[in-house]
Short mmCIF file of N, CA and C in Angstrom, two decimals:
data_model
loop_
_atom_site.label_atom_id
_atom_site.label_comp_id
_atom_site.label_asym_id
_atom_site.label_seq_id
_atom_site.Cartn_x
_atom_site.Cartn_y
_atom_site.Cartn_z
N UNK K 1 0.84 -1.19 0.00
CA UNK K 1 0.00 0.00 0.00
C UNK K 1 0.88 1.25 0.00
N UNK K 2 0.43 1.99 -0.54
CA UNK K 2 1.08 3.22 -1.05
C UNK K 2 0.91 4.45 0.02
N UNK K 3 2.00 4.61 0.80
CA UNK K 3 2.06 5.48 2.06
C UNK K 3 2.93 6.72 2.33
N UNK K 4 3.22 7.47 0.88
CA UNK K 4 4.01 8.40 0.40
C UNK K 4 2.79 9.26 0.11
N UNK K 5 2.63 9.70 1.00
CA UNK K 5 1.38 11.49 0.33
C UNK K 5 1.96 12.15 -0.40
N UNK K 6 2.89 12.70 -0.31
CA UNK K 6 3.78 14.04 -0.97
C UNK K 6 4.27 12.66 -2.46
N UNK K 7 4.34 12.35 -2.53
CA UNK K 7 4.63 11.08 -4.14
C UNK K 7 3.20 10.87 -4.37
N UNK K 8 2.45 10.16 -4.11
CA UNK K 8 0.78 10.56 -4.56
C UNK K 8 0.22 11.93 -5.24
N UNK K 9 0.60 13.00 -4.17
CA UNK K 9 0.22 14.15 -4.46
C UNK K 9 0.62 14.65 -5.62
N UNK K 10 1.62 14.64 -6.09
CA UNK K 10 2.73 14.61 -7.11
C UNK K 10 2.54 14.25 -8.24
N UNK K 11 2.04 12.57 -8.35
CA UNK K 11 1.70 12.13 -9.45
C UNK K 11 0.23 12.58 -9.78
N UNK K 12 -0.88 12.96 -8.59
CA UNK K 12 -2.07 13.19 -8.76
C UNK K 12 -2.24 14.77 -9.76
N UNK K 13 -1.40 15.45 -8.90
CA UNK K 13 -0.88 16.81 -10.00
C UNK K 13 -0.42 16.59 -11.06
N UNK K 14 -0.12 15.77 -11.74
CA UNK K 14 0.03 15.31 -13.31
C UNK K 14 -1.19 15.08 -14.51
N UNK K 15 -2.24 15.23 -13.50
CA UNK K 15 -3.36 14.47 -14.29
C UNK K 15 -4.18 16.28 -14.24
N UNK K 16 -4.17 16.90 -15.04
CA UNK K 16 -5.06 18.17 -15.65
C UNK K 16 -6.54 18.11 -15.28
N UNK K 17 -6.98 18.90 -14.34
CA UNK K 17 -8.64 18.73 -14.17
C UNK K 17 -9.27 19.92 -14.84
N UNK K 18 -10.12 20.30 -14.71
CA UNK K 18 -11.15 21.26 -14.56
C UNK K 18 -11.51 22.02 -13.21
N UNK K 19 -11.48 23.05 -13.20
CA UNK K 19 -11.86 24.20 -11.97
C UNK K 19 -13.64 23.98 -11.96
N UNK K 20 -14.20 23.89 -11.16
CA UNK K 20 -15.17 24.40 -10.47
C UNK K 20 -15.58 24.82 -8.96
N UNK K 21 -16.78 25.38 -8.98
CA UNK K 21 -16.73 26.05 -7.56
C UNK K 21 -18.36 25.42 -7.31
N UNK K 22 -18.62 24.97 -6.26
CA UNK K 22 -19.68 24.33 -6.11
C UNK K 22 -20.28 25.23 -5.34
N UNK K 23 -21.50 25.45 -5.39
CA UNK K 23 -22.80 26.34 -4.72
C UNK K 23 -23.52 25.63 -3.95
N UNK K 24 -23.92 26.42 -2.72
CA UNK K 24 -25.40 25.77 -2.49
C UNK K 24 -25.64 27.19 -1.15
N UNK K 25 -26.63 26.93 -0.90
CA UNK K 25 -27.82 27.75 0.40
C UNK K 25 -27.40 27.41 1.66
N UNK K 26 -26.78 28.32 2.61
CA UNK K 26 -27.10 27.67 3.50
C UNK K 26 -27.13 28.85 4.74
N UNK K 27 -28.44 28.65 5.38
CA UNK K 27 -29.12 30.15 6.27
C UNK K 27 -29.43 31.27 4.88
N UNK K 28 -29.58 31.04 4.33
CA UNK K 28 -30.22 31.75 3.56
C UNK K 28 -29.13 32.31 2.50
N UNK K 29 -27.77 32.15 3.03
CA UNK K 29 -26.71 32.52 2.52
C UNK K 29 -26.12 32.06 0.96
N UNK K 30 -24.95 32.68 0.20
CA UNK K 30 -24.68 31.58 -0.42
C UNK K 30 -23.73 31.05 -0.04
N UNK K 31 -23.34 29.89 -0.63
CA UNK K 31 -21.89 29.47 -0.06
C UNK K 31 -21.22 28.52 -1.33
N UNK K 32 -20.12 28.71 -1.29
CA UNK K 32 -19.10 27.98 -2.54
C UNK K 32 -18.09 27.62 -2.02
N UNK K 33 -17.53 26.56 -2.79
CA UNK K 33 -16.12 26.14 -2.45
C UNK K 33 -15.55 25.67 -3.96
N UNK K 34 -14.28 26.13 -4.10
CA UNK K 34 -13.11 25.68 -5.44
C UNK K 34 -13.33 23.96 -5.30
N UNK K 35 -13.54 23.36 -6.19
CA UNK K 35 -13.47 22.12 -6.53
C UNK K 35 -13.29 21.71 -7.69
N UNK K 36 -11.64 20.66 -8.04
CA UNK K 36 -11.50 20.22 -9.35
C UNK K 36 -11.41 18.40 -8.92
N UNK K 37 -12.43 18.00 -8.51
CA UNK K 37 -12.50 16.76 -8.61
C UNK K 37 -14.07 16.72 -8.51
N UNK K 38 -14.33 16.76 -10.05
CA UNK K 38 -15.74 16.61 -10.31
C UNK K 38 -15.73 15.79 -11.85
N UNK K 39 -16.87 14.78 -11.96
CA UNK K 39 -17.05 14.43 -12.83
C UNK K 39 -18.25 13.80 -13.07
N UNK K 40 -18.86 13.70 -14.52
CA UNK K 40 -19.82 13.23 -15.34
C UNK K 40 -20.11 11.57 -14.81
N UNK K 41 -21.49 11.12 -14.58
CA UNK K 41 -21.47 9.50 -13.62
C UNK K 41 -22.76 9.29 -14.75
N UNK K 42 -24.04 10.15 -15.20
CA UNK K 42 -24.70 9.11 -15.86
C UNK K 42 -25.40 9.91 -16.77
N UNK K 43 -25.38 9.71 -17.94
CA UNK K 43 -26.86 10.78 -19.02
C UNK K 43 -28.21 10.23 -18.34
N UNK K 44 -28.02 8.82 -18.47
CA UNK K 44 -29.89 8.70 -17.92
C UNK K 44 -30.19 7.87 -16.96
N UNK K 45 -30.24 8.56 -15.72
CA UNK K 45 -30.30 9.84 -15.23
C UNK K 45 -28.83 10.55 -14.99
N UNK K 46 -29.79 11.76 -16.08
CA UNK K 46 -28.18 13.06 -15.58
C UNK K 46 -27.91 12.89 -13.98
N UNK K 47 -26.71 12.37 -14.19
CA UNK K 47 -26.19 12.67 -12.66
C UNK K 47 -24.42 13.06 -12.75
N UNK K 48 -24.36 13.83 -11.69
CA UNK K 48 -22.59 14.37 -11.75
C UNK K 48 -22.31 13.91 -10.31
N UNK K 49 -21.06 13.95 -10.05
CA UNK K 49 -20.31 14.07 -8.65
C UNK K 49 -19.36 14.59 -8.18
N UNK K 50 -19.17 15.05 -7.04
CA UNK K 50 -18.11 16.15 -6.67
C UNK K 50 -17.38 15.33 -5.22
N UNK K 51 -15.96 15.29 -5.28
CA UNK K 51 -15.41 15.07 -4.69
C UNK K 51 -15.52 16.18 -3.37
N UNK K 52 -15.82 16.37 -2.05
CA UNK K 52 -15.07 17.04 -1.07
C UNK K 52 -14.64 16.93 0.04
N UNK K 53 -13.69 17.17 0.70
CA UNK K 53 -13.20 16.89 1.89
C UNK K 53 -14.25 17.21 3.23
N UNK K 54 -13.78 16.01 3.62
CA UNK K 54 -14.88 15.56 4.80
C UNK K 54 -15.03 16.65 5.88
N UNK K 55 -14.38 16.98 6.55
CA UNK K 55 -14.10 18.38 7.46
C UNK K 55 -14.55 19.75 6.57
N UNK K 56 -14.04 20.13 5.35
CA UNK K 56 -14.83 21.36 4.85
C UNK K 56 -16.13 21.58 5.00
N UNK K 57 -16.36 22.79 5.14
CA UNK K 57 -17.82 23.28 5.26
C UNK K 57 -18.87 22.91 4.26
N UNK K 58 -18.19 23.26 2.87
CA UNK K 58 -19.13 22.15 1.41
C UNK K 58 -19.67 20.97 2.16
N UNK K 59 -18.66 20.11 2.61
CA UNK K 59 -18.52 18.79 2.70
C UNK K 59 -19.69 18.28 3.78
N UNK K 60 -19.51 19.57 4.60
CA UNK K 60 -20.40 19.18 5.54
C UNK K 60 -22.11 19.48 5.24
N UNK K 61 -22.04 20.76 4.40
CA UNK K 61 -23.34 21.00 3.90
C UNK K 61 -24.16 20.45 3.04
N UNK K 62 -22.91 19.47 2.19
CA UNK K 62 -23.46 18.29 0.84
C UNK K 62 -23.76 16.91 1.30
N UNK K 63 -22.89 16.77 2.42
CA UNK K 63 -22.54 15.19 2.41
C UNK K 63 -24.21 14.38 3.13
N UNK K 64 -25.46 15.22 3.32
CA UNK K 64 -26.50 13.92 3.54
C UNK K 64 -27.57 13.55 2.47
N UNK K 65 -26.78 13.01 1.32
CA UNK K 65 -27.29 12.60 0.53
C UNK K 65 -28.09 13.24 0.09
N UNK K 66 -29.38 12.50 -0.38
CA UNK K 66 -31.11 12.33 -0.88
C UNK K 66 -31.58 13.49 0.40
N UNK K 67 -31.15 13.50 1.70
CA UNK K 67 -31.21 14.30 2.70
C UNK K 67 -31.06 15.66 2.39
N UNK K 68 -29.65 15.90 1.43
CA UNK K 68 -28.98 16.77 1.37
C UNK K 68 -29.67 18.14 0.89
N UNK K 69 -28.59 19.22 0.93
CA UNK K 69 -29.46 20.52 -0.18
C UNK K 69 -28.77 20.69 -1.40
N UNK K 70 -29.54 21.12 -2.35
CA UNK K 70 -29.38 21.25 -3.48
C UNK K 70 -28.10 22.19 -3.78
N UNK K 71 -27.28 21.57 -5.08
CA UNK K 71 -26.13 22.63 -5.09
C UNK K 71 -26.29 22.44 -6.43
N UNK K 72 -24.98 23.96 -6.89
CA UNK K 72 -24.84 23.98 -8.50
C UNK K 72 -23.41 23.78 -8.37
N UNK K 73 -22.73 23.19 -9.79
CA UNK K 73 -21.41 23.09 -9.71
C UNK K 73 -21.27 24.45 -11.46
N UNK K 74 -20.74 24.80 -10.99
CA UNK K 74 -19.66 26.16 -11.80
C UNK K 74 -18.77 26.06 -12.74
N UNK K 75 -19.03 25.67 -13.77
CA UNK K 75 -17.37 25.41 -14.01
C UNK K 75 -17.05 26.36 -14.42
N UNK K 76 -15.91 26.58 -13.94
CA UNK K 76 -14.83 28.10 -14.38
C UNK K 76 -14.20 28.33 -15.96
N UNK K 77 -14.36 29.34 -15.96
CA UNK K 77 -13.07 30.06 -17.33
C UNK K 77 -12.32 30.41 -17.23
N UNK K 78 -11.25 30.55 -17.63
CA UNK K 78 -9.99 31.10 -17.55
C UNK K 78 -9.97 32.14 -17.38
N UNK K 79 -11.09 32.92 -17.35
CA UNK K 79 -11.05 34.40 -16.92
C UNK K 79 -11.68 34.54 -15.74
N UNK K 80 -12.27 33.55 -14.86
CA UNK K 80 -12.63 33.25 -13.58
C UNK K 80 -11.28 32.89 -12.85
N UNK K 81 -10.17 32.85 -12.63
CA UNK K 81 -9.09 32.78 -11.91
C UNK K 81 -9.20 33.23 -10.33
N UNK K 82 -9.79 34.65 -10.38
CA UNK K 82 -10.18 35.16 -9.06
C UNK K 82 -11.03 34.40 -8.87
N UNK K 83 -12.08 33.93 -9.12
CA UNK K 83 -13.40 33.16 -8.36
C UNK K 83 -12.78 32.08 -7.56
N UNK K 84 -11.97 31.16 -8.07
CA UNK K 84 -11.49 29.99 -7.68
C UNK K 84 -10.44 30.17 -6.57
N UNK K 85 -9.95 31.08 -6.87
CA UNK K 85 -8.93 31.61 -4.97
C UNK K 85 -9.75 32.05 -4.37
N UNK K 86 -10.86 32.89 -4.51
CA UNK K 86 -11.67 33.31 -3.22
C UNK K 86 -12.78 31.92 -3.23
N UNK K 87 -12.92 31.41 -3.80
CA UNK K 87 -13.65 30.37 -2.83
C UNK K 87 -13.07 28.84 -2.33
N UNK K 88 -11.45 29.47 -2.56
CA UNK K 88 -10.43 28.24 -1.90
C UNK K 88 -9.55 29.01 -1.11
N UNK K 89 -10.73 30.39 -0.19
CA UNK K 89 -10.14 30.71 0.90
C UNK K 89 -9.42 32.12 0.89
N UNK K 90 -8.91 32.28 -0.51
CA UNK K 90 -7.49 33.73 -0.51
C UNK K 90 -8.34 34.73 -0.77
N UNK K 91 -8.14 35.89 -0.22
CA UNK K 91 -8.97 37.00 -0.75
C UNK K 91 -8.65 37.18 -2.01
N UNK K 92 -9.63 37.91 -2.16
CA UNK K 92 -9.37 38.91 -3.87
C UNK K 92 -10.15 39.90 -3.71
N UNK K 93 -9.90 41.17 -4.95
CA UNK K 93 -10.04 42.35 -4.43
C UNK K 93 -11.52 42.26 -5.34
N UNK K 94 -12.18 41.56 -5.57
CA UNK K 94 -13.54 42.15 -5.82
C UNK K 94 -14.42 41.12 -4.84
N UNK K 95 -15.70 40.80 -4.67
CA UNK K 95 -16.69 39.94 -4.26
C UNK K 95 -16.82 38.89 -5.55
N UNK K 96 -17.71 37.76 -5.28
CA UNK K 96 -17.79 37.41 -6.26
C UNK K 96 -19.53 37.82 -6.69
N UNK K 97 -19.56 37.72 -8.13
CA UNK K 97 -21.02 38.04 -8.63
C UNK K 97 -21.74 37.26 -8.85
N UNK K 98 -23.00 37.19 -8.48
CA UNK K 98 -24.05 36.24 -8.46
C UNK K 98 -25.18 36.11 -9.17
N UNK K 99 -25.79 35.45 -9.96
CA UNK K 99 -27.04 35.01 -10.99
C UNK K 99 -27.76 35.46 -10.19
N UNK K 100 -29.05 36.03 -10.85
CA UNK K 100 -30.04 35.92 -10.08
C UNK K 100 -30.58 34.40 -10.10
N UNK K 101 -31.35 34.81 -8.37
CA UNK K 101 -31.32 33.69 -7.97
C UNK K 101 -32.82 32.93 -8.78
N UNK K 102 -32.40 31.59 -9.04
CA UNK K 102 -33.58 30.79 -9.95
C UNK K 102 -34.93 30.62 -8.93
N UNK K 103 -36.29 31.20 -10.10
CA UNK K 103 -37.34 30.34 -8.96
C UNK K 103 -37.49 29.55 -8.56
N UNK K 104 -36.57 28.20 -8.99
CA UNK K 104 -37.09 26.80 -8.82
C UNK K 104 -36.84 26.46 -7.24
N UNK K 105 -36.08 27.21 -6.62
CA UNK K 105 -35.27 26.36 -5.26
C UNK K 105 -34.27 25.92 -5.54
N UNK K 106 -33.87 25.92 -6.29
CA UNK K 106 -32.52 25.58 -6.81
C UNK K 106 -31.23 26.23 -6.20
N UNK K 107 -30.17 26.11 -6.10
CA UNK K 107 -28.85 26.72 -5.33
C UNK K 107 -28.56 28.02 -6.20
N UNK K 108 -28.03 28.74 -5.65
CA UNK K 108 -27.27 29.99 -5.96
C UNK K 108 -26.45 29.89 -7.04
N UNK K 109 -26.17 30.48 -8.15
CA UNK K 109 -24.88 30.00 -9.21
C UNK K 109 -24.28 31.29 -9.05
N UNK K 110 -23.14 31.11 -9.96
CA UNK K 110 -21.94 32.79 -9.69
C UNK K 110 -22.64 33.04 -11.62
N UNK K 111 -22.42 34.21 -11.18
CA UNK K 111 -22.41 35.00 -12.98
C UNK K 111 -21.28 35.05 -13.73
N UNK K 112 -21.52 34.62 -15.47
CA UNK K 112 -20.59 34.16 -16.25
C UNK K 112 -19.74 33.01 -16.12
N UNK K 113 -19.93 31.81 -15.29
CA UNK K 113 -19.63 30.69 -15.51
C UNK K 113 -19.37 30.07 -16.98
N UNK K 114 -18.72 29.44 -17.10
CA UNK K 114 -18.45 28.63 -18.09
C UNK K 114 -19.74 27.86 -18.55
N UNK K 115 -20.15 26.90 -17.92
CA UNK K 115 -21.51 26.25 -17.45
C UNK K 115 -21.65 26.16 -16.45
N UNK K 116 -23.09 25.90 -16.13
CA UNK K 116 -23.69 25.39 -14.70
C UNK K 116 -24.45 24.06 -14.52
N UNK K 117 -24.28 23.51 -13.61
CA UNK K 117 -25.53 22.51 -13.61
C UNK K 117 -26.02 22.32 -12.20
N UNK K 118 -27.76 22.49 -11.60
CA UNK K 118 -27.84 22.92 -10.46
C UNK K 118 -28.81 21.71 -10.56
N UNK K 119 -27.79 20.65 -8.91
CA UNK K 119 -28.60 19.82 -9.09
C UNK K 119 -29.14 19.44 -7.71
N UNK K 120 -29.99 18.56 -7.64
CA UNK K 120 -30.28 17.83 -6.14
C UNK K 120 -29.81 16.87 -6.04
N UNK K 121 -30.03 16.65 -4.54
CA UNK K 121 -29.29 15.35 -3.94
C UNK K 121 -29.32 14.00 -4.40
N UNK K 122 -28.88 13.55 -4.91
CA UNK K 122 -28.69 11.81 -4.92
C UNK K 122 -28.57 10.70 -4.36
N UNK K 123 -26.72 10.85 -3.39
CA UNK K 123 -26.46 9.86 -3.51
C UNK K 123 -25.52 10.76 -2.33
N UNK K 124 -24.83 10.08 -1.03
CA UNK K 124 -23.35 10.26 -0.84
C UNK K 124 -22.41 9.12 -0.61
N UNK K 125 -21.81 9.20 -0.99
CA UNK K 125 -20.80 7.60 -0.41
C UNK K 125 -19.11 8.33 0.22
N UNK K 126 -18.81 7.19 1.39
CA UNK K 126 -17.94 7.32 2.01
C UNK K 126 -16.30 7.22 0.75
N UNK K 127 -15.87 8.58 1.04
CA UNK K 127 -14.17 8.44 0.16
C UNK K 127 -13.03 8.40 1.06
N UNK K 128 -13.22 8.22 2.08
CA UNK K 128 -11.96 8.33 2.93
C UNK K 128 -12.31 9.61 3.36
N UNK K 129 -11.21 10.02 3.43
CA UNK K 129 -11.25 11.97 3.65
C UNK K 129 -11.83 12.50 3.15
N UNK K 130 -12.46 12.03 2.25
CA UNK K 130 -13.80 13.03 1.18
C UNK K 130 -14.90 12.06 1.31
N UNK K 131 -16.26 13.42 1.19
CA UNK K 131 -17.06 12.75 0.56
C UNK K 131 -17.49 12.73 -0.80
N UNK K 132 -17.84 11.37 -1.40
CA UNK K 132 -18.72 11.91 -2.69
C UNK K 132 -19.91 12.30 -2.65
N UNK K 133 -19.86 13.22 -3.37
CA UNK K 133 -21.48 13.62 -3.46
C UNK K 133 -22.12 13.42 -4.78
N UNK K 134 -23.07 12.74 -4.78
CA UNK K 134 -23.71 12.48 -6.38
C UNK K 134 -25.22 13.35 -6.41
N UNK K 135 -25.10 14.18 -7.46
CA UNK K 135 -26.86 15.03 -7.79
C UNK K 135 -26.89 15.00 -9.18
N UNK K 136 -28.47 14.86 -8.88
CA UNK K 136 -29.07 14.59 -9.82
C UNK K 136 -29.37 16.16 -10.99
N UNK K 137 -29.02 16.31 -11.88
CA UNK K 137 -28.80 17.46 -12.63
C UNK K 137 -30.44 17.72 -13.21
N UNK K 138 -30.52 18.90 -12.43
CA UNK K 138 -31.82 19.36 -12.72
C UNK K 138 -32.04 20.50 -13.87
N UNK K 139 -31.33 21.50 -13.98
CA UNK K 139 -30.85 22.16 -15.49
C UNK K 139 -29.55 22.56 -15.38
N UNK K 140 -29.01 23.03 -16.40
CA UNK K 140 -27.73 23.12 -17.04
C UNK K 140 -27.91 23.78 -18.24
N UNK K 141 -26.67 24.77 -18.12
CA UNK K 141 -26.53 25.86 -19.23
C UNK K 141 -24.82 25.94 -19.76
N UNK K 142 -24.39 27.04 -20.37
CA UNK K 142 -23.35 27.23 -20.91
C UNK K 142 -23.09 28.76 -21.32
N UNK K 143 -22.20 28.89 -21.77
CA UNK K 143 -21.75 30.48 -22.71
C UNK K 143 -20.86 29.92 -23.53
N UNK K 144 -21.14 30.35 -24.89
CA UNK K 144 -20.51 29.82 -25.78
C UNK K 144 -19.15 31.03 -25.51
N UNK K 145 -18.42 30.24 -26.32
CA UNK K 145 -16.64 31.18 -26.95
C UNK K 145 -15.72 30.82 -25.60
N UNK K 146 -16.08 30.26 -24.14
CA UNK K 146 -15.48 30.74 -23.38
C UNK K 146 -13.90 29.66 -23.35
N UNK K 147 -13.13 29.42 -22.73
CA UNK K 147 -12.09 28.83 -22.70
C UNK K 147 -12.42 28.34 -20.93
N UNK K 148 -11.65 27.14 -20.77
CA UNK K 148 -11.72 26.68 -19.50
C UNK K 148 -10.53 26.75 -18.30
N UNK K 149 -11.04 27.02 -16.90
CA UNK K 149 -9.86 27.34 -16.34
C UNK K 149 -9.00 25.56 -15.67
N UNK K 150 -8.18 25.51 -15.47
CA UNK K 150 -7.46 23.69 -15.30
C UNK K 150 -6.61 24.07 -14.11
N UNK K 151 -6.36 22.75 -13.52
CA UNK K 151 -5.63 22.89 -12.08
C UNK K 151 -4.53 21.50 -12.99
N UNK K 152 -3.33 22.35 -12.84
CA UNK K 152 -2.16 21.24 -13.54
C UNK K 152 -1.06 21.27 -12.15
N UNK K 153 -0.65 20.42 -11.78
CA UNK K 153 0.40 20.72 -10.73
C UNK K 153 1.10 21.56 -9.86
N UNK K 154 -0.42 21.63 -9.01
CA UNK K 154 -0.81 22.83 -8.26
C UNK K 154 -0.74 24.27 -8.81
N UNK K 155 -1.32 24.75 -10.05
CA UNK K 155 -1.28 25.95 -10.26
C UNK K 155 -2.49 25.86 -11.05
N UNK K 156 -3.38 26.92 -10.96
CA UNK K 156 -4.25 27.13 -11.46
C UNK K 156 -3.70 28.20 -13.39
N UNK K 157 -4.19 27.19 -14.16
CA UNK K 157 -4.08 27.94 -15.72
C UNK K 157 -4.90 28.03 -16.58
N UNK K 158 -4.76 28.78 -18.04
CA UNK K 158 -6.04 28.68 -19.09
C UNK K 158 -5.10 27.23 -20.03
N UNK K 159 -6.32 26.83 -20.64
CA UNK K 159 -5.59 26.10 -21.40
C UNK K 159 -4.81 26.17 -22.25
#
């Protein structure tokens, strides 16, 4: 068994993701967190999943399943750079900007995303230090022309 974190970590930074920032409600609030361990699980039924660490606040607000509240996942552009440090904690010198909010009940999204997809709860299963969270994709949009922002060995870039 493989008991080298910093050599894991290493090779795991080799593999190019996608930036997103996951949304959801909570006290009425919004709330986001930077997340690039997200991926596509089923067309029918649309469903996605987001990796997050068990102790984070996301983690704690996503992780009860079918229980859970509804979130949107974000995916970033390369011209979203600031979004993804302020919601992995670092300031930046603006706020971030927000969609108006959908009638459906649906989670909060940020404005000018790459795409969105705002979904409900599914599914959670135990990852170790993370949880997964699986939702069920209730709509989803896009902006055409945009370019995507990527997390390559620990640095956030455009492609």
């Amino acid at each position: 068994m493989l008991t080298d974190e910093r050599l894991l970590r290493t090779c795991l930074g080799h593999f190019a993701t996608g930036v997103t920032v996951v949304t959801c409600d909570v006290d009425g609030a919004p709330h986001g967190a930077t997340v690039n361990a997200f991926t596509a699980v089923s067309l029918d039924p649309a469903l996605v999943l987001v990796s997050l660490h068990r102790r984070s606040k996301a983690g704690r607000h996503l992780a009860g399943g079918p229980e859970g509240r509804p979130f949107t996942v974000n995916v970033l552009g390369e011209d979203q750079k600031d979004l993804a440090e302020h919601f992995a904690g670092r300031r930046t010198a603006a706020p971030p900007r927000w969609a108006p909010r959908p009638p459906t009940g649906l989670a909060p999204r940020l404005a000018g995303s790459l795409a969105t997809l705002a979904c409900t709860p599914w599914a959670a299963y135990d990852g170790g230090d993370h949880v997964l969270v699986v939702g069920r994709v209730e709509e989803a949009g896009y902006r055409e022309g945009g370019r995507p922002l990527v997390f390559y060995e620990g640095e956030l870039r455009g492609l």
